[in-house]
mmCIF file of C-alpha atoms and ligand atoms in Angstrom:
data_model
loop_
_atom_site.group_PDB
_atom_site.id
_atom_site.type_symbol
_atom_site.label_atom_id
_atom_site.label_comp_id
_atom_site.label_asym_id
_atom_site.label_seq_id
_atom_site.Cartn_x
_atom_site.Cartn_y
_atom_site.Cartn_z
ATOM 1 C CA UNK A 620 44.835 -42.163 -32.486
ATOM 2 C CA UNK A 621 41.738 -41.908 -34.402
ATOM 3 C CA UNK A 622 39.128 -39.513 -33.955
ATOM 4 C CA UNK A 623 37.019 -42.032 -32.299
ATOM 5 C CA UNK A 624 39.146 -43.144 -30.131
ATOM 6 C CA UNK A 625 39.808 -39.401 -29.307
ATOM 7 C CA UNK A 626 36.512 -38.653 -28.357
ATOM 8 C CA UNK A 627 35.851 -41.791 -25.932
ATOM 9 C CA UNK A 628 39.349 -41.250 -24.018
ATOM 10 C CA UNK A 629 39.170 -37.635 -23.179
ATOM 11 C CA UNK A 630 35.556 -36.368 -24.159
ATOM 12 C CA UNK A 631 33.533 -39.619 -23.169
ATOM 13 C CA UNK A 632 32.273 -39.759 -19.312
ATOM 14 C CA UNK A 633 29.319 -40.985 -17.811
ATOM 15 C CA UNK A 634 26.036 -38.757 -18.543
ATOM 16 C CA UNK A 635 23.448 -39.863 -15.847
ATOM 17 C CA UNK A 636 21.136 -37.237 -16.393
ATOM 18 C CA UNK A 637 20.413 -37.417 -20.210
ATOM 19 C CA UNK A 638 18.617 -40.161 -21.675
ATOM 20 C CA UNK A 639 21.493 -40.849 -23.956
ATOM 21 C CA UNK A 640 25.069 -39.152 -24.328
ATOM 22 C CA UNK A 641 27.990 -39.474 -26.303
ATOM 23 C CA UNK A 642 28.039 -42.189 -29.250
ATOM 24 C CA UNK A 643 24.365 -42.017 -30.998
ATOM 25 C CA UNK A 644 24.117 -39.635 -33.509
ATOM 26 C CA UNK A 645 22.297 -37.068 -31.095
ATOM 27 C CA UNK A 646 21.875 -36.586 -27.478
ATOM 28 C CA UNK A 647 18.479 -37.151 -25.748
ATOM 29 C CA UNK A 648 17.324 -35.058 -22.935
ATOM 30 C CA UNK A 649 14.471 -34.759 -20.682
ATOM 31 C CA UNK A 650 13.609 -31.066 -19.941
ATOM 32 C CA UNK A 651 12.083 -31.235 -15.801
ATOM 33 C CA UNK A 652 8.752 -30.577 -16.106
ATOM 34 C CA UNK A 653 6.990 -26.876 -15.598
ATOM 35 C CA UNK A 654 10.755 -25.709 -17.393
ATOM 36 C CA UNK A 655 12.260 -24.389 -20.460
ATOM 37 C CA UNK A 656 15.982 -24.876 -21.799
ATOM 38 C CA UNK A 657 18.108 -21.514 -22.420
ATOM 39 C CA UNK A 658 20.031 -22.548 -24.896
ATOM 40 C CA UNK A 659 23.637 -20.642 -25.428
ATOM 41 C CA UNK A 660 26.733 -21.160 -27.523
ATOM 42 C CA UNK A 661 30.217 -19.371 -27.175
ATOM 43 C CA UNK A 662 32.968 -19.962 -29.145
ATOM 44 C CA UNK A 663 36.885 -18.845 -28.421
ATOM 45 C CA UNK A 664 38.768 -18.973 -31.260
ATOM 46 C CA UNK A 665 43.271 -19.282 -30.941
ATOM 47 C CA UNK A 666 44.646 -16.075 -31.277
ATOM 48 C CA UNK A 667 41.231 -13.787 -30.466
ATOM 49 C CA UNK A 668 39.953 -15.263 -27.283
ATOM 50 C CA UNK A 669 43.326 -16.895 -25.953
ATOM 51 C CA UNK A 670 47.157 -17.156 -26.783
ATOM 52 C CA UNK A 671 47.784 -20.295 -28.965
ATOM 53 C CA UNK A 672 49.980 -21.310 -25.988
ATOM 54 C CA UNK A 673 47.579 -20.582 -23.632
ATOM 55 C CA UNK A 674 47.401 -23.433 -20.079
ATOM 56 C CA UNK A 675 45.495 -26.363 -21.808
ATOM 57 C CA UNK A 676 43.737 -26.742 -18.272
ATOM 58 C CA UNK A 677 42.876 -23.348 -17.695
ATOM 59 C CA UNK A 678 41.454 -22.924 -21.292
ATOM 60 C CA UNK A 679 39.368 -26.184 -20.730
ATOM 61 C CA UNK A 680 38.127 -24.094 -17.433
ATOM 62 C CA UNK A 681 37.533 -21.024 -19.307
ATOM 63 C CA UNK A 682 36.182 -22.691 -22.695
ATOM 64 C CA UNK A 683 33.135 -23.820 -19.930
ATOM 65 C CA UNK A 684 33.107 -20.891 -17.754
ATOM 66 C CA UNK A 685 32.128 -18.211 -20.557
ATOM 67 C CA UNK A 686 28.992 -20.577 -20.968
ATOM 68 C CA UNK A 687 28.049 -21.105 -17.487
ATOM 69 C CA UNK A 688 27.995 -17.359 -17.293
ATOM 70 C CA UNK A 689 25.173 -17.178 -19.913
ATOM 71 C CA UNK A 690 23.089 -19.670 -17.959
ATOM 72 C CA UNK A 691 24.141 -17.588 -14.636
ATOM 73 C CA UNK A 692 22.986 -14.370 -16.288
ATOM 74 C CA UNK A 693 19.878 -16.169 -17.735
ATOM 75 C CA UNK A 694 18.807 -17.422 -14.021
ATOM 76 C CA UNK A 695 19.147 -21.106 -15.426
ATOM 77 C CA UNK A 696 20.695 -24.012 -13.686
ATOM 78 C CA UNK A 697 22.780 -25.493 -16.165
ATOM 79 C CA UNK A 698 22.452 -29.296 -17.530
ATOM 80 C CA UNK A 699 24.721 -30.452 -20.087
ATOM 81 C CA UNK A 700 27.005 -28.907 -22.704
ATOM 82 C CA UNK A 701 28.125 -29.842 -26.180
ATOM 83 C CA UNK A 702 31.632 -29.485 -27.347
ATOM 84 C CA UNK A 703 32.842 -28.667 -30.959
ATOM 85 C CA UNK A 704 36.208 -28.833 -31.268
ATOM 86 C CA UNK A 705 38.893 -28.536 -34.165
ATOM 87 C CA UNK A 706 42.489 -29.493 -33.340
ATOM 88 C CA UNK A 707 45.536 -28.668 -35.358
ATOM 89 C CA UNK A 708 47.067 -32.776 -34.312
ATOM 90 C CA UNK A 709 45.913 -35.323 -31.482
ATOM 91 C CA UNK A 710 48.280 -33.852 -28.763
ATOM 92 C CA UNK A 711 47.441 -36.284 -26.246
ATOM 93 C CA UNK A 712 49.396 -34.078 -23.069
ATOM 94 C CA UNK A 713 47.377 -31.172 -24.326
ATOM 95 C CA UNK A 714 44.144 -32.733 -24.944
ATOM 96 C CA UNK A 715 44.646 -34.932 -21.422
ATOM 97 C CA UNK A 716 45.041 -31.033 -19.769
ATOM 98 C CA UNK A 717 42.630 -29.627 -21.383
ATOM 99 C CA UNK A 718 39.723 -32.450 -20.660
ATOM 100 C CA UNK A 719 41.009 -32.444 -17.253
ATOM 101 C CA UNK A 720 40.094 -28.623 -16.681
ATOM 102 C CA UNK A 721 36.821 -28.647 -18.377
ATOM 103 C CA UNK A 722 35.235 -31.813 -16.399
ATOM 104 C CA UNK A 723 37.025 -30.099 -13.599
ATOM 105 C CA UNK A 724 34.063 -27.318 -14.035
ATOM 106 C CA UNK A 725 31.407 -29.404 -15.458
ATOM 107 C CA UNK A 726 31.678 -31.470 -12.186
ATOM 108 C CA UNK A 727 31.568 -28.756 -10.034
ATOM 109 C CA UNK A 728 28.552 -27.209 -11.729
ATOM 110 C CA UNK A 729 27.072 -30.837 -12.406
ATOM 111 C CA UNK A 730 27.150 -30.374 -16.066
ATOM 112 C CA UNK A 731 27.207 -33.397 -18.610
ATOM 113 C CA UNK A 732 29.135 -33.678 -21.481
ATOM 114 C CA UNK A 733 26.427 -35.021 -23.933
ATOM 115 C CA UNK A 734 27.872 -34.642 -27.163
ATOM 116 C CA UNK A 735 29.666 -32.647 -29.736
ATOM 117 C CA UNK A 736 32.411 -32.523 -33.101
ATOM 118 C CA UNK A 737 35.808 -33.065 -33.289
ATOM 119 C CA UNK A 738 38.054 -32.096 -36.737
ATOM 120 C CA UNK A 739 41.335 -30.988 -37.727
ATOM 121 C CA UNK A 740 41.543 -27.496 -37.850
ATOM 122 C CA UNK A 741 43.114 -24.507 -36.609
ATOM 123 C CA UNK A 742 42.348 -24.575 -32.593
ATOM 124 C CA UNK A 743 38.638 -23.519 -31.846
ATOM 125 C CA UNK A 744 36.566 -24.145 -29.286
ATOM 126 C CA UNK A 745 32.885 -24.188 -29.577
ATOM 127 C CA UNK A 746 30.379 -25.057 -26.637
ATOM 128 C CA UNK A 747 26.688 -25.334 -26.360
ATOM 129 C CA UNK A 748 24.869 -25.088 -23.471
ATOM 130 C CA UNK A 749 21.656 -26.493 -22.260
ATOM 131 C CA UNK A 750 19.933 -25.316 -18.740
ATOM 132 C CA UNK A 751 16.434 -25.183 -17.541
ATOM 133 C CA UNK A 752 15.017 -21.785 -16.172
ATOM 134 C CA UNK A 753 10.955 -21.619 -15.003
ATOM 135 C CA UNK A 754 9.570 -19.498 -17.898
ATOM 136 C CA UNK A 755 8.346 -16.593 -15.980
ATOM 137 C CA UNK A 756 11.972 -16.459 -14.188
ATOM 138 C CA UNK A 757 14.282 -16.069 -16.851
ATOM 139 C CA UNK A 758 16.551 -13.155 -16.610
ATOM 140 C CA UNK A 759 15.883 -11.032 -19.563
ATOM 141 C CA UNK A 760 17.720 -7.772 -20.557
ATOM 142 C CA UNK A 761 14.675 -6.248 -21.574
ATOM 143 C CA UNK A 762 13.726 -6.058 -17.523
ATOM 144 C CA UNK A 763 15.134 -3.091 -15.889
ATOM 145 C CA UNK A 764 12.390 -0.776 -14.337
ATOM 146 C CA UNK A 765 13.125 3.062 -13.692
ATOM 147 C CA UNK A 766 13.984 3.441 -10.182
ATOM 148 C CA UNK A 767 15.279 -0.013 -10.487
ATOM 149 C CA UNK A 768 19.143 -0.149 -8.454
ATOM 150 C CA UNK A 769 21.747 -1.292 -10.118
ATOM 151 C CA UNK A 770 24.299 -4.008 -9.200
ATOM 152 C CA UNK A 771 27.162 -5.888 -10.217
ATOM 153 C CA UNK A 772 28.705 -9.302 -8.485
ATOM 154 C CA UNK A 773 32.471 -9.671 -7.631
ATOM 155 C CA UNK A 774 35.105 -6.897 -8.776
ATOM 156 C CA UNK A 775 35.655 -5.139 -12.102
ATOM 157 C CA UNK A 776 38.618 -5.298 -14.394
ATOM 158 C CA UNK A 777 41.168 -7.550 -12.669
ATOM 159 C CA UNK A 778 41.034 -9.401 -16.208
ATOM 160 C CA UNK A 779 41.777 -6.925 -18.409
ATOM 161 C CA UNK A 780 44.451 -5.700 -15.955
ATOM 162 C CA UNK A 781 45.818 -9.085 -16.367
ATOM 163 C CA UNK A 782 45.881 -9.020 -19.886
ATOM 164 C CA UNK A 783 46.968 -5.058 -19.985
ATOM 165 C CA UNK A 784 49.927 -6.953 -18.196
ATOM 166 C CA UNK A 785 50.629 -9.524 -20.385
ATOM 167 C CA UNK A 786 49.852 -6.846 -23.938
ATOM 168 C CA UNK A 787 52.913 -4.366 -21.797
ATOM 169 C CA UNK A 788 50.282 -1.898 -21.830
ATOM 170 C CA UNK A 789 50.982 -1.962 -18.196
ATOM 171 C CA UNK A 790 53.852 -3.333 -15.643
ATOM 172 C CA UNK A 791 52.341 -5.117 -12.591
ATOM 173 C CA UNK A 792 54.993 -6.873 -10.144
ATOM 174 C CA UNK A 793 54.420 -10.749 -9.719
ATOM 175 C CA UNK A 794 51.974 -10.173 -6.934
ATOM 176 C CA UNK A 795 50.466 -7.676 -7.984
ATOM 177 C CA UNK A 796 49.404 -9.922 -11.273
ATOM 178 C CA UNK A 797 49.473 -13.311 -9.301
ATOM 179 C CA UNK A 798 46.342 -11.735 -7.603
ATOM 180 C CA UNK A 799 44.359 -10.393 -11.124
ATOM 181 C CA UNK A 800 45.318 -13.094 -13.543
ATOM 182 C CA UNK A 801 43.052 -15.626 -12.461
ATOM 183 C CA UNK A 802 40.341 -13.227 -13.089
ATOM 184 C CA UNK A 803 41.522 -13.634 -16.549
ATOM 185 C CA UNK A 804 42.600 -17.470 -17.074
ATOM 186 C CA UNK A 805 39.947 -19.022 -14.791
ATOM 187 C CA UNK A 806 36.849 -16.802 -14.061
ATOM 188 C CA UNK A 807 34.026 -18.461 -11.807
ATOM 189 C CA UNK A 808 30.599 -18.372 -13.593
ATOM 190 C CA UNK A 809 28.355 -17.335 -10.620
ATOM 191 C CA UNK A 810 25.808 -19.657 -11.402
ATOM 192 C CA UNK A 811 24.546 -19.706 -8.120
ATOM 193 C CA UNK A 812 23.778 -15.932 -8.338
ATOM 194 C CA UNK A 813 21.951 -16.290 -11.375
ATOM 195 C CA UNK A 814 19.589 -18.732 -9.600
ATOM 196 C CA UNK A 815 19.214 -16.445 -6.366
ATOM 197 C CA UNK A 816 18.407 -13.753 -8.616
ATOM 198 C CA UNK A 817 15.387 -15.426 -9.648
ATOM 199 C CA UNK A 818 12.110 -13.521 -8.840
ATOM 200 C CA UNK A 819 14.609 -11.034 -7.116
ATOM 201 C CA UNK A 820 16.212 -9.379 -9.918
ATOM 202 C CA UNK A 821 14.021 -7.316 -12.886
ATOM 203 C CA UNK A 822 17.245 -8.080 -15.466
ATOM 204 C CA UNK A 823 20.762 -9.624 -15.288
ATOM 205 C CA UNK A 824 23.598 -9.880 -18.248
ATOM 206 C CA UNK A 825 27.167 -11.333 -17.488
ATOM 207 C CA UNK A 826 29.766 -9.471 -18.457
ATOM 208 C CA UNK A 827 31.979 -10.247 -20.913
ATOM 209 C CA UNK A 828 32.465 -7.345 -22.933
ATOM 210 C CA UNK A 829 32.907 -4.527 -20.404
ATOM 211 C CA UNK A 830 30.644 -3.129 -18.028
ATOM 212 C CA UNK A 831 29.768 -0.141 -20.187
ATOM 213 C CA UNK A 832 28.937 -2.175 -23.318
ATOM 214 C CA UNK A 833 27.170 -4.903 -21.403
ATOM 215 C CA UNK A 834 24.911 -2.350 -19.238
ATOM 216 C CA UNK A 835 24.730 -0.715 -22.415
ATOM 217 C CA UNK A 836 22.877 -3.711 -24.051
ATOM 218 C CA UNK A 837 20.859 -4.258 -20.931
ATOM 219 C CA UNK A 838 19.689 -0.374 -21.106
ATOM 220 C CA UNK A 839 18.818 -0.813 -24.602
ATOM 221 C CA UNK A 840 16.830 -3.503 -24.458
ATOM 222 C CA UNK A 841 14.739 -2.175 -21.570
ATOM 223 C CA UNK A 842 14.114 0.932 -23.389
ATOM 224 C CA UNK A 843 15.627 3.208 -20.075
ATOM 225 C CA UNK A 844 18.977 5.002 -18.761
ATOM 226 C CA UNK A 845 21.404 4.559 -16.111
ATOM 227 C CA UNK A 846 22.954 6.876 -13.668
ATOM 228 C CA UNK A 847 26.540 5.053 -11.765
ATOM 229 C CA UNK A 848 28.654 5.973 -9.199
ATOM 230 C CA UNK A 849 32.050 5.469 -10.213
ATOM 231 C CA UNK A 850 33.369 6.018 -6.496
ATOM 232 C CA UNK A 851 30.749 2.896 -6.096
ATOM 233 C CA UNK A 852 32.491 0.399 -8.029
ATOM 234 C CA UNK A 853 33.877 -2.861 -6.528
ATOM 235 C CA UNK A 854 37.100 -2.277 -7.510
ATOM 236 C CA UNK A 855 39.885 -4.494 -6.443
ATOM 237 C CA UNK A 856 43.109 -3.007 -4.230
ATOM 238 C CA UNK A 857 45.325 -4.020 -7.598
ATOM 239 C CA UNK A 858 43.870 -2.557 -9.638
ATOM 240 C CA UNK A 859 42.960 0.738 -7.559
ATOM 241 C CA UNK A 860 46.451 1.319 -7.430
ATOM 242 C CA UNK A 861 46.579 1.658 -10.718
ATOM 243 C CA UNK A 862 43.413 3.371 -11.589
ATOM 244 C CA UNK A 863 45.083 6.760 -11.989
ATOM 245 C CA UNK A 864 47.274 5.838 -14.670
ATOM 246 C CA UNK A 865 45.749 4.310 -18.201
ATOM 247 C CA UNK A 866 44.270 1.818 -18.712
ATOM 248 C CA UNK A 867 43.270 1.736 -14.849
ATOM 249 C CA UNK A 868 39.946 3.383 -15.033
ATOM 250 C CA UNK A 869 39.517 1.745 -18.317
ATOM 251 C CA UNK A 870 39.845 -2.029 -16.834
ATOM 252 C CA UNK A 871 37.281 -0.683 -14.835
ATOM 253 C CA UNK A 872 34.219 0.072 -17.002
ATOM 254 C CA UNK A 873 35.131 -1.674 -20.030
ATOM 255 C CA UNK A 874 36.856 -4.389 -19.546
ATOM 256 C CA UNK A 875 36.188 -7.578 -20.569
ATOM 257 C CA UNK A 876 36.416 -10.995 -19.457
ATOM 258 C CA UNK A 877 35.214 -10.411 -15.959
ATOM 259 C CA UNK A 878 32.340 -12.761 -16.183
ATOM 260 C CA UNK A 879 30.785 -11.051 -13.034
ATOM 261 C CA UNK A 880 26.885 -10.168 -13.495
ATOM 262 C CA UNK A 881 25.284 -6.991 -13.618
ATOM 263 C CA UNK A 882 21.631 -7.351 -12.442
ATOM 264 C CA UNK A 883 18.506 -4.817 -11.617
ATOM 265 C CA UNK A 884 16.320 -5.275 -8.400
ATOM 266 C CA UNK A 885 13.572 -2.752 -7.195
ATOM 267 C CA UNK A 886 14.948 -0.885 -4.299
ATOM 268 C CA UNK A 887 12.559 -3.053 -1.851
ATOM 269 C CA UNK A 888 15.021 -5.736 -2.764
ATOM 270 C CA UNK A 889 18.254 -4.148 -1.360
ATOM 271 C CA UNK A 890 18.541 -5.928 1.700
ATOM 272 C CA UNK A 891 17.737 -9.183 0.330
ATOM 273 C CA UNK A 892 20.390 -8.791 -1.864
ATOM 274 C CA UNK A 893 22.464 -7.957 1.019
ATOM 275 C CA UNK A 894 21.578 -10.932 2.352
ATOM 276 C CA UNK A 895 21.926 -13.516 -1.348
ATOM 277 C CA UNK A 896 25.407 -11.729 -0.489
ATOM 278 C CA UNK A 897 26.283 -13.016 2.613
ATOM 279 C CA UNK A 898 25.044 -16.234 2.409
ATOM 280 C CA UNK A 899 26.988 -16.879 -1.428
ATOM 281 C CA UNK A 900 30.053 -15.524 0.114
ATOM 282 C CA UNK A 901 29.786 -13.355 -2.718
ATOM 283 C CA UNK A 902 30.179 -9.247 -3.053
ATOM 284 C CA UNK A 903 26.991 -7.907 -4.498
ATOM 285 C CA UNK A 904 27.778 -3.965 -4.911
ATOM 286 C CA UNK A 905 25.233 -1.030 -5.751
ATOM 287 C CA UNK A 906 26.192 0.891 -8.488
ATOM 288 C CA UNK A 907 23.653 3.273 -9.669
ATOM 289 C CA UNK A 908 20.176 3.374 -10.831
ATOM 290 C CA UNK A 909 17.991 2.725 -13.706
ATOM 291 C CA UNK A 910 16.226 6.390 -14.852
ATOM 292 C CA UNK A 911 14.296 7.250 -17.559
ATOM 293 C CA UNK A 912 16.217 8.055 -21.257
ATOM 294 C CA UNK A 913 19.055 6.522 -22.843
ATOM 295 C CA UNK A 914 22.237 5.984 -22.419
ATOM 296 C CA UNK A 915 24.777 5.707 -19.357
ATOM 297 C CA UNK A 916 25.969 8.605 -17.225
ATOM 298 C CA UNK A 917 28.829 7.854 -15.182
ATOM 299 C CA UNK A 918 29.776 10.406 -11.939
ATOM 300 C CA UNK A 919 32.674 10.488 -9.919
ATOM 301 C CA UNK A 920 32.109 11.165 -6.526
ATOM 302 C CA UNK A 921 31.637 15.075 -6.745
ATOM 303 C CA UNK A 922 28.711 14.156 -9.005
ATOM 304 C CA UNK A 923 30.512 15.595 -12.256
ATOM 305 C CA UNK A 924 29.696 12.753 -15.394
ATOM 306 C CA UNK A 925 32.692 11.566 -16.225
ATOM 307 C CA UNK A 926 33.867 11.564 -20.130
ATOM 308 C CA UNK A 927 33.458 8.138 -20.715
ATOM 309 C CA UNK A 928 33.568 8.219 -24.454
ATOM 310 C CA UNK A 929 37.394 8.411 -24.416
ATOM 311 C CA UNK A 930 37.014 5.545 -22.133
ATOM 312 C CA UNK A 931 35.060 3.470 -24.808
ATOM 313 C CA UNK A 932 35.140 -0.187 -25.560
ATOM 314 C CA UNK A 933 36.066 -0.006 -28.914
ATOM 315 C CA UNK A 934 39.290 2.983 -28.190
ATOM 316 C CA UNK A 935 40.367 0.767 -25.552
ATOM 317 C CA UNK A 936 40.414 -2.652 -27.526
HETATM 318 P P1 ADP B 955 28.472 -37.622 -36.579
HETATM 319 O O1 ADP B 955 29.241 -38.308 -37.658
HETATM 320 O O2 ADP B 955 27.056 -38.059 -36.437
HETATM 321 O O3 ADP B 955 28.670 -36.138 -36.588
HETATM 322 P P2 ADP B 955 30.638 -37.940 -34.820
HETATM 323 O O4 ADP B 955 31.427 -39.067 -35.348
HETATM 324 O O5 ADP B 955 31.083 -36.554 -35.135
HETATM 325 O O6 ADP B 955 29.122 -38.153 -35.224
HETATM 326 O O7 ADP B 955 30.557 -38.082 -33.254
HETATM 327 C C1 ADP B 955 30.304 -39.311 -32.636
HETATM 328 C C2 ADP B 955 29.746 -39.077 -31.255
HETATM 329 O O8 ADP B 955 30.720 -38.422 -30.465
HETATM 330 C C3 ADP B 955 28.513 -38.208 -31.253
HETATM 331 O O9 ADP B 955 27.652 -38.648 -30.222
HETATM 332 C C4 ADP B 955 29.050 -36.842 -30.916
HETATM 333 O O10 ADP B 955 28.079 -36.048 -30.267
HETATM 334 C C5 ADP B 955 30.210 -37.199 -30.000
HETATM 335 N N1 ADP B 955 31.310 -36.222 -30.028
HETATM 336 C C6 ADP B 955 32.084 -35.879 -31.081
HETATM 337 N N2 ADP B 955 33.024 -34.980 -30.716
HETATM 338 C C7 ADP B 955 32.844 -34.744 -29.400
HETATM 339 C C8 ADP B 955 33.479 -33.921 -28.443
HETATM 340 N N3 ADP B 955 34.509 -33.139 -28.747
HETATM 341 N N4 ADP B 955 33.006 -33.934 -27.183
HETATM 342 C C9 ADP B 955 31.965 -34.716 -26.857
HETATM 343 N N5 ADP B 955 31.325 -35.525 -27.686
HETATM 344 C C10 ADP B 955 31.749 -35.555 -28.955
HETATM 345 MG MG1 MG B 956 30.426 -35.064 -36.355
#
């Protein structure tokens, strides 16, 4: 099969909303008027980001998913994507899989394929994203306002409790990791909390990284502090059975691959949030608050900080 040929079978599909797609030598696209594009890329590279036998479909769900996150956290509604791909050979039953989970996505999110590069290479996937945010809307890190509450979307570390499972770093039984590992193979982008969270939310980062490390960017760039509950956490009943033992408590603030977001509202906000809650069917949970300083203090629920160095990002990866 020639590259080509490739490209229209399982990367060619009908792009309504751009002004041209695949098969030019660039995409056109009409930004709506009164928006900007956030613009993203995220690559995941065999052997770092996945296993090299990783579920073709799930990794063309995931390969998507880490990008709609960055449009989620950015408050954009995502348009189309780019795809740059290098493939060791043309496996057609792999490539078939793999198309099939990442228009799965796209077409929930309506996202268009517009584009992209195919070569032979060792497996890496590279996408580009394109959504359109109003200006004033966007959701920077540089937001968060003392006093500002702190929240996070979904549960934490049911990915990295998967993958503590599948490392042996940990022994879950088969339901136990039937409930956690789609956490890790097929997170949901909350895109439509990202756009609820416009005008509502001072700040917002996904995280992919941890919640530590991610807050931690989000506190640096605002120039402030944080103060969290760890008794607050949305923690899932898998991985609170665990949390006792290492890496439970770990999984919790620094694992990555959740793809949840962690946001900032003034307190006035709280019950709206409540509400953005309900109606996404989504768990929005309050965490902790932005103070003034540096840094992240984490307190268990006698209000002790807890020592969260040895709980680290870096120690724990
Ligand atoms: P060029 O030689 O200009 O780089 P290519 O031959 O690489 O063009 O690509 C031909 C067309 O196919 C272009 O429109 C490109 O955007 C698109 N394309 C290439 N690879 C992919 C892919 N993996 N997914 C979607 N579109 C692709
Ligand atoms: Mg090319």
């Amino acid at each position: 099969m020639s590259e080509f040929d490739l490209i229209r079978r399982y990367f060619t599909r009908a792009t309504p909303s751009a002004l041209l797609g695949v098969g030019d030598d660039a995409a056109l696209l009409q930004v709506s008027d009164g928006y900007v594009l956030a613009v993203s890329s995220d690559m995941l590279v065999s052997g770092t980001h996945f296993f090299a036998d990783a579920d073709p479909f799930m990794l063309g769900h995931k390969t998507l998913a880490v990008n709609l996150s960055d449009m989620a956290a950015m408050g954009a509604n995502p348009r189309w994507a780019t795809l740059a791909i290098a493939l060791p050979d043309a496996n057609e039953a792999w490539l078939e899989k793999f198309s099939a989970g990442f228009f799965a996505l796209a077409d929930r999110h309506r996202v268009e394929l517009v584009g992209g590069d195919t070569t032979r290479g060792p497996l890496n996937l590279c996408v580009t994203i394109f959504g359109e945010v109003p200006a004033q809307q966007a959701l920077r890190r540089s937001g968060a306002k003392i006093g500002d509450e702190v929240w996070v979307s979904g549960t934490l570390g049911d990915a990295a409790l998967a993958l503590a499972h599948l490392q042996g770093r940990i022994q879950l039984n088969a339901v136990e990791y039937a409930a956690c590992a789609p956490a890790l193979h097929q997170p949901q982008p909350r895109v439509a909390l990202g756009l609820a969270l416009r005008g509502v939310a001072n700040c917002a980062i996904d995280i992919s990284d941890g919640l530590l490390a991610d807050l931690g960017h989000m506190l640096s760039a605002s120039c402030v502090g944080a103060r969290l509950d760890f008794s607050a956490l949305p923690i899932s009943p898998v991985l609170r059975a665990h949390l006792q033992q290492p890496p439970g408590m770990q999984c919790a603030l620094s694992g990555g691959d959740d793809y949840e977001l962690c946001f900032t509202a003034p307190a006035a906000r709280h019950a709206e949030l409540l509400d953005i809650a309900a109606r996404l069917n989504l768990p929005l949970t309050f965490i902790g608050e932005i103070v003034a300083g540096s840094g992240c203090i984490v307190h268990d629920a006698a209000g002790d900080p807890l020592n969260i160095e040895i709980l680290g990002y870096d120690h724990f990866r």
